[in-house]
One Martini backbone bead per residue (centre of mass of N, CA, C, O) as a GRO file, in nm:
protein
  147
    1MET     BB    1   0.079   0.035   0.034
    2ALA     BB    2   0.067   0.335  -0.046
    3ILE     BB    3   0.138   0.687   0.018
    4HIS     BB    4  -0.007   1.036  -0.012
    5SER     BB    5   0.094   1.338   0.011
    6PHE     BB    6  -0.014   1.652   0.066
    7PHE     BB    7   0.014   2.056   0.060
    8ILE     BB    8  -0.100   2.312   0.258
    9ASP     BB    9  -0.101   2.681   0.280
   10THR     BB   10  -0.181   2.888   0.537
   11ASP     BB   11  -0.279   3.242   0.551
   12TRP     BB   12  -0.454   3.456   0.830
   13PRO     BB   13  -0.447   3.800   0.920
   14GLY     BB   14  -0.766   3.822   1.008
   15LEU     BB   15  -1.070   3.837   0.963
   16ARG     BB   16  -1.343   3.749   0.815
   17ASN     BB   17  -1.315   3.996   0.574
   18ASP     BB   18  -1.022   3.860   0.491
   19VAL     BB   19  -0.747   3.828   0.314
   20GLY     BB   20  -0.575   3.539   0.213
   21THR     BB   21  -0.393   3.247   0.187
   22MET     BB   22  -0.260   3.006  -0.062
   23SER     BB   23  -0.028   2.715  -0.094
   24GLY     BB   24   0.142   2.490  -0.287
   25LYS     BB   25   0.324   2.323  -0.533
   26THR     BB   26   0.117   2.467  -0.786
   27LEU     BB   27  -0.054   2.645  -0.589
   28THR     BB   28  -0.150   3.024  -0.557
   29THR     BB   29  -0.352   3.208  -0.346
   30ASP     BB   30  -0.624   3.379  -0.279
   31ILE     BB   31  -0.860   3.397   0.043
   32SER     BB   32  -1.232   3.387   0.091
   33ILE     BB   33  -1.536   3.515   0.127
   34PRO     BB   34  -1.743   3.477  -0.049
   35PRO     BB   35  -2.018   3.732  -0.205
   36GLU     BB   36  -2.270   3.537  -0.124
   37MET     BB   37  -2.147   3.516   0.216
   38ASP     BB   38  -2.030   3.840   0.245
   39GLY     BB   39  -1.797   3.890   0.125
   40PRO     BB   40  -1.469   3.961  -0.096
   41GLY     BB   41  -1.425   3.792  -0.308
   42ALA     BB   42  -1.064   3.688  -0.314
   43GLY     BB   43  -1.014   3.456  -0.527
   44THR     BB   44  -1.084   3.187  -0.344
   45ASN     BB   45  -1.285   2.900  -0.194
   46PRO     BB   46  -1.395   2.656  -0.031
   47ASP     BB   47  -1.616   2.596  -0.271
   48GLU     BB   48  -1.456   2.593  -0.550
   49MET     BB   49  -1.229   2.383  -0.424
   50LEU     BB   50  -1.431   2.151  -0.423
   51LEU     BB   51  -1.525   2.171  -0.706
   52GLY     BB   52  -1.271   2.153  -0.837
   53ALA     BB   53  -1.186   1.898  -0.736
   54ALA     BB   54  -1.400   1.711  -0.864
   55ALA     BB   55  -1.405   1.785  -1.125
   56THR     BB   56  -1.092   1.706  -1.209
   57CYS     BB   57  -1.112   1.405  -1.138
   58TYR     BB   58  -1.351   1.335  -1.350
   59ILE     BB   59  -1.185   1.433  -1.614
   60ILE     BB   60  -0.931   1.233  -1.527
   61THR     BB   61  -1.110   0.997  -1.524
   62LEU     BB   62  -1.254   0.961  -1.804
   63ALA     BB   63  -1.000   1.003  -1.976
   64ALA     BB   64  -0.819   0.748  -1.888
   65MET     BB   65  -1.078   0.542  -1.967
   66LEU     BB   66  -1.097   0.618  -2.297
   67GLU     BB   67  -0.801   0.550  -2.316
   68ARG     BB   68  -0.841   0.225  -2.242
   69SER     BB   69  -1.112   0.208  -2.458
   70ASN     BB   70  -1.052   0.349  -2.728
   71ILE     BB   71  -1.149   0.653  -2.764
   72ASN     BB   72  -1.207   0.877  -3.020
   73LYS     BB   73  -1.154   1.193  -2.864
   74LEU     BB   74  -1.172   1.530  -2.980
   75ASN     BB   75  -1.370   1.613  -2.706
   76LEU     BB   76  -1.333   1.777  -2.330
   77ARG     BB   77  -1.545   1.906  -2.143
   78MET     BB   78  -1.726   2.142  -1.875
   79THR     BB   79  -1.948   2.169  -1.613
   80SER     BB   80  -1.999   2.296  -1.309
   81GLU     BB   81  -2.199   2.209  -0.978
   82GLY     BB   82  -2.217   2.373  -0.633
   83GLN     BB   83  -2.416   2.333  -0.388
   84VAL     BB   84  -2.559   2.544  -0.158
   85GLU     BB   85  -2.772   2.551   0.108
   86VAL     BB   86  -2.873   2.822   0.413
   87GLU     BB   87  -2.996   2.724   0.730
   88LYS     BB   88  -2.988   2.868   1.016
   89GLY     BB   89  -2.685   2.927   0.948
   90VAL     BB   90  -2.614   2.674   0.824
   91ILE     BB   91  -2.387   2.554   0.598
   92THR     BB   92  -2.430   2.353   0.290
   93TYR     BB   93  -2.309   2.111   0.082
   94LYS     BB   94  -2.537   1.918  -0.186
   95ARG     BB   95  -2.404   1.949  -0.473
   96ILE     BB   96  -2.294   1.796  -0.758
   97LEU     BB   97  -2.275   1.901  -1.082
   98HIS     BB   98  -2.201   1.711  -1.444
   99ARG     BB   99  -2.157   1.849  -1.757
  100PRO     BB  100  -2.004   1.642  -2.015
  101VAL     BB  101  -1.865   1.733  -2.315
  102LEU     BB  102  -1.846   1.476  -2.586
  103THR     BB  103  -1.610   1.423  -2.872
  104LEU     BB  104  -1.616   1.233  -3.160
  105ASP     BB  105  -1.571   1.015  -3.362
  106ARG     BB  106  -1.727   0.857  -3.561
  107PRO     BB  107  -1.924   0.665  -3.392
  108THR     BB  108  -2.050   0.387  -3.298
  109ASP     BB  109  -2.288   0.195  -3.116
  110LYS     BB  110  -2.062   0.109  -2.910
  111GLU     BB  111  -1.900   0.340  -2.828
  112TYR     BB  112  -2.101   0.522  -2.732
  113ALA     BB  113  -2.203   0.319  -2.517
  114LEU     BB  114  -1.953   0.321  -2.370
  115ALA     BB  115  -1.887   0.636  -2.310
  116GLU     BB  116  -2.141   0.660  -2.155
  117LYS     BB  117  -2.037   0.472  -1.938
  118LEU     BB  118  -1.806   0.592  -1.848
  119MET     BB  119  -1.955   0.913  -1.748
  120TYR     BB  120  -2.069   0.732  -1.495
  121LYS     BB  121  -1.811   0.542  -1.362
  122ALA     BB  122  -1.627   0.775  -1.323
  123GLU     BB  123  -1.778   0.929  -1.061
  124GLN     BB  124  -1.727   0.657  -0.907
  125SER     BB  125  -1.401   0.669  -0.916
  126CYS     BB  126  -1.387   0.897  -0.806
  127MET     BB  127  -1.189   1.020  -0.491
  128ILE     BB  128  -1.374   1.244  -0.412
  129THR     BB  129  -1.650   1.141  -0.437
  130ARG     BB  130  -1.595   0.914  -0.246
  131ALA     BB  131  -1.585   1.107  -0.017
  132LEU     BB  132  -1.827   1.252  -0.017
  133ASN     BB  133  -1.992   0.999   0.014
  134GLY     BB  134  -2.267   1.096   0.240
  135ASN     BB  135  -2.294   1.420   0.174
  136VAL     BB  136  -2.231   1.469  -0.148
  137LYS     BB  137  -2.425   1.506  -0.435
  138VAL     BB  138  -2.347   1.343  -0.717
  139GLU     BB  139  -2.367   1.450  -1.051
  140VAL     BB  140  -2.450   1.341  -1.403
  141SER     BB  141  -2.475   1.533  -1.764
  142PRO     BB  142  -2.435   1.386  -2.034
  143THR     BB  143  -2.260   1.417  -2.354
  144ILE     BB  144  -2.293   1.308  -2.710
  145GLN     BB  145  -2.067   1.414  -2.996
  146ASN     BB  146  -2.028   1.495  -3.288
  147GLY     BB  147  -1.739   1.588  -3.515
   0.00000   0.00000   0.00000
């Protein structure tokens, strides 16, 4: 069994509505509370970072599955939406919806069916989705188009 560690350094010099910083091996950014939650909206925020982790994990997992299955992909892009609920002052991350759009080069019916299956399977295989399991609902609404 291999264990991989990832590290992030954070600095928060002020109070609630101030701006801090976050840095890792390849990412450095300001952090603050988003304007939707009455914050300054500088840099990124935990809600966006969680959505980004789920989205990048999903799309990389899907690309790897497509490659291993020899699906001739022309393009893969995606929009993801995170939904946060605020009820009686309690903020809860409720749902993530991925909307991947996969463009294939003249797929056969068999390739189309396999690609569609993989678009759902990638969500279940992604390690971030598995980490969120039972806490945040993660869904996929895929589109496949011909190039």
